[in-house]
């Protein structure tokens, strides 16, 4: 099955710093989602981005499907950005997602 | 708010017991997925239903079963519970074509003592 690798596993940032999180996947996909899991355990949808680039406020994401990777950019980080960021992929749109192990982000004031 | 609801939020039970977790998908979504998040296994897919029929099966134990009812809500039944079944159980729903974003519910945190 599809393998998903996320890097780095852990990241500590000063408030206001920028960061880039990476997701590599082993096969072609037609579904790729980025999630933020907050300290209460909620999985919050950030992006549905099987290809191309999207932006939402301080967050943006790019997926290069032909090279099998996706990047999540966080700019001007805030303490509320802390949590675990997951990348999840699926071979087609309505199939189960395979999750990476996540990147744990800690933003300190 | 994703539009997916799950009940209960928390469940504490003893080994050997049986529990039922409930999920209501977003209005109009025919696909329902169940995932388990445990400390050692991460987030894993359990089972998918589409319009009442089982569509895909993942790493779901034989002690676990699920169904999707005509009103599209779904239930996950966990029986003969073991300590290792303690986890966060998520339900997600999606449409079947186009933007098939999976929207996740708030999860049910199961603790087996």
Coordinates of C-alpha atoms in Angstrom, one line a residue:
Chain A
X1 CA 0.0 0.0 0.0
X2 CA 0.9 3.7 -0.1
X3 CA 3.5 4.8 2.3
X4 CA 3.5 8.4 3.7
X5 CA 6.5 10.0 5.4
X6 CA 6.4 13.3 7.1
X7 CA 9.3 15.5 8.1
X8 CA 10.5 16.8 10.5
X9 CA 8.9 14.7 13.2
X10 CA 9.3 17.5 15.7
X11 CA 9.7 21.3 15.3
X12 CA 10.0 24.0 17.9
X13 CA 9.6 27.6 16.7
X14 CA 9.7 31.0 18.2
X15 CA 6.4 32.9 17.8
X16 CA 6.6 34.9 14.5
X17 CA 8.9 32.4 12.7
X18 CA 8.0 30.6 9.5
X19 CA 8.2 26.9 8.8
X20 CA 7.9 24.3 6.1
X21 CA 6.5 20.8 6.7
X22 CA 7.1 18.1 4.1
X23 CA 5.0 15.0 3.1
X24 CA 6.4 12.4 0.8
X25 CA 4.3 9.6 -0.6
X26 CA 5.2 6.4 -2.4
X27 CA 2.6 6.2 -5.1
X28 CA 0.3 8.3 -7.2
X29 CA -2.6 9.8 -5.3
X30 CA -5.9 11.5 -6.1
X31 CA -6.6 12.7 -2.6
X32 CA -4.2 14.5 -0.3
X33 CA -5.3 16.3 2.8
X34 CA -3.4 18.3 5.5
X35 CA -4.9 18.3 9.0
X36 CA -4.0 20.0 12.3
X37 CA -4.7 18.1 15.4
X38 CA -5.1 20.5 18.3
X39 CA -4.3 19.7 21.9
X40 CA -7.9 18.6 22.5
X41 CA -7.6 15.9 19.9
X42 CA -9.7 17.5 17.2
X43 CA -8.6 16.9 13.6
X44 CA -9.1 20.1 11.7
X45 CA -9.1 20.1 7.9
X46 CA -6.5 22.6 6.5
X47 CA -6.3 21.7 2.8
X48 CA -7.6 19.3 0.3
X49 CA -4.8 19.5 -2.2
X50 CA -4.1 16.5 -4.5
X51 CA -2.2 18.9 -6.8
X52 CA -1.4 22.5 -7.2
X53 CA -1.1 25.3 -4.6
X54 CA -3.6 26.8 -2.2
X55 CA -3.5 29.5 0.4
X56 CA -5.6 30.2 3.5
X57 CA -4.4 33.1 5.6
X58 CA -1.0 32.4 7.1
X59 CA -1.1 28.8 5.8
X60 CA -0.4 27.6 2.3
X61 CA 0.2 24.2 0.7
X62 CA 1.7 22.9 -2.5
X63 CA 1.5 19.4 -3.9
X64 CA 3.7 18.3 -6.8
X65 CA 2.0 15.1 -7.7
X66 CA 4.5 14.0 -10.3
X67 CA 7.3 14.1 -7.8
X68 CA 5.1 12.7 -5.0
X69 CA 5.5 15.3 -2.3
X70 CA 3.5 18.0 -0.6
X71 CA 4.6 21.0 1.5
X72 CA 2.7 22.9 4.1
X73 CA 4.0 26.4 4.8
X74 CA 3.2 28.2 8.1
X75 CA 4.1 31.9 8.2
X76 CA 4.3 34.2 11.2
X77 CA 3.6 31.3 13.6
X78 CA 1.4 31.8 16.7
X79 CA 1.2 29.7 19.8
X80 CA -2.3 28.5 18.7
X81 CA -0.5 26.8 15.7
X82 CA 0.9 24.3 18.2
X83 CA -0.2 20.7 17.7
X84 CA 0.4 17.9 15.3
X85 CA 0.1 18.3 11.6
X86 CA -0.8 15.3 9.6
X87 CA -0.6 14.6 5.9
X88 CA -3.0 11.9 4.6
X89 CA -3.3 10.5 1.1
X90 CA -5.6 8.2 -0.9
X91 CA -5.3 6.6 -4.3
X92 CA -8.6 8.0 -5.4
X93 CA -11.1 10.5 -4.1
X94 CA -13.4 8.3 -2.3
X95 CA -11.0 5.8 -0.8
X96 CA -9.7 5.6 2.8
X97 CA -6.9 7.9 3.8
X98 CA -3.4 6.7 4.7
X99 CA -1.9 9.0 7.4
X100 CA 1.7 9.9 8.0
X101 CA 3.0 9.9 11.5
X102 CA 2.7 13.6 11.8
X103 CA 4.9 16.6 12.6
X104 CA 4.6 17.9 16.2
X105 CA 4.9 21.6 16.2
X106 CA 5.5 23.7 19.3
X107 CA 5.4 27.5 19.0
X108 CA 6.8 29.3 22.0
X109 CA 6.1 32.9 22.9
Chain B
X1 CA -17.5 22.5 13.2
X2 CA -17.1 19.9 10.4
X3 CA -20.8 18.9 10.4
X4 CA -19.9 15.3 11.4
X5 CA -21.2 14.4 14.9
X6 CA -20.0 11.6 17.1
X7 CA -21.4 10.3 20.4
X8 CA -20.4 9.8 23.1
X9 CA -17.4 12.1 23.5
X10 CA -15.8 10.0 26.2
X11 CA -16.4 6.4 27.2
X12 CA -14.8 4.5 30.1
X13 CA -15.5 0.8 30.4
X14 CA -13.9 -2.4 31.6
X15 CA -12.2 -5.2 29.8
X16 CA -14.5 -7.8 28.3
X17 CA -17.3 -5.3 27.8
X18 CA -19.0 -4.2 24.6
X19 CA -19.6 -0.6 23.5
X20 CA -21.3 1.2 20.5
X21 CA -20.0 4.4 19.0
X22 CA -22.3 6.5 16.9
X23 CA -21.6 8.8 14.0
X24 CA -23.8 11.1 11.9
X25 CA -22.3 12.2 8.6
X26 CA -22.5 15.7 7.0
X27 CA -25.8 16.2 5.3
X28 CA -25.6 14.7 1.8
X29 CA -22.5 12.7 2.4
X30 CA -23.0 9.0 1.5
X31 CA -19.5 7.7 2.5
X32 CA -18.7 7.1 6.1
X33 CA -15.2 6.1 7.3
X34 CA -14.0 4.9 10.8
X35 CA -10.5 5.5 11.9
X36 CA -8.6 4.6 15.1
X37 CA -5.9 6.7 16.7
X38 CA -3.7 5.0 19.3
X39 CA -0.4 6.0 20.7
X40 CA 1.5 3.0 19.2
X41 CA -0.3 2.6 15.8
X42 CA -1.0 6.2 14.9
X43 CA -4.1 7.0 12.8
X44 CA -5.4 3.9 11.0
X45 CA -8.3 3.2 8.8
X46 CA -10.8 0.7 10.1
X47 CA -13.8 0.4 7.7
X48 CA -15.8 2.4 5.1
X49 CA -19.5 2.4 4.2
X50 CA -21.1 3.9 1.2
X51 CA -24.9 4.3 1.1
X52 CA -25.4 1.4 3.5
X53 CA -23.0 -1.0 2.0
X54 CA -19.5 -1.9 3.2
X55 CA -17.0 -0.6 0.7
X56 CA -13.5 -1.1 2.1
X57 CA -12.0 -2.8 5.1
X58 CA -8.7 -1.9 6.8
X59 CA -7.1 -3.1 10.0
X60 CA -10.3 -3.9 11.8
X61 CA -10.3 -6.6 14.4
X62 CA -12.8 -9.4 14.2
X63 CA -14.2 -8.2 17.6
X64 CA -15.2 -5.0 15.9
X65 CA -18.1 -4.5 13.6
X66 CA -19.9 -1.6 12.0
X67 CA -23.0 -0.8 10.0
X68 CA -24.6 2.1 8.2
X69 CA -28.3 2.6 8.5
X70 CA -30.8 3.9 5.9
X71 CA -30.7 7.4 7.4
X72 CA -26.9 7.2 6.8
X73 CA -25.7 7.3 10.4
X74 CA -23.2 4.7 11.3
X75 CA -22.4 2.7 14.4
X76 CA -19.1 1.0 15.3
X77 CA -19.5 -1.9 17.8
X78 CA -16.5 -3.0 19.8
X79 CA -16.8 -6.2 21.8
X80 CA -14.7 -8.2 24.3
X81 CA -12.7 -5.1 24.9
X82 CA -9.0 -5.2 25.8
X83 CA -6.7 -2.6 27.4
X84 CA -5.1 -2.1 24.0
X85 CA -8.4 -1.0 22.5
X86 CA -8.1 2.3 24.4
X87 CA -7.9 4.9 21.7
X88 CA -9.5 7.9 20.0
X89 CA -12.0 6.7 17.4
X90 CA -12.9 9.1 14.5
X91 CA -15.7 9.0 12.0
X92 CA -15.3 10.9 8.8
X93 CA -17.7 11.5 5.8
X94 CA -17.3 12.6 2.3
X95 CA -19.1 12.9 -1.0
X96 CA -18.3 10.3 -3.7
X97 CA -17.0 12.5 -6.5
X98 CA -15.4 15.9 -7.2
X99 CA -13.9 17.4 -4.1
X100 CA -13.8 14.3 -1.8
X101 CA -12.5 16.0 1.3
X102 CA -13.0 13.8 4.2
X103 CA -14.5 15.7 7.1
X104 CA -13.7 14.3 10.6
X105 CA -15.9 14.3 13.6
X106 CA -14.7 15.3 17.1
X107 CA -13.9 11.7 18.0
X108 CA -14.9 9.3 20.8
X109 CA -12.2 8.8 23.4
X110 CA -12.4 5.2 24.6
X111 CA -10.7 4.1 27.8
X112 CA -10.7 0.5 28.7
X113 CA -9.7 -0.2 32.4

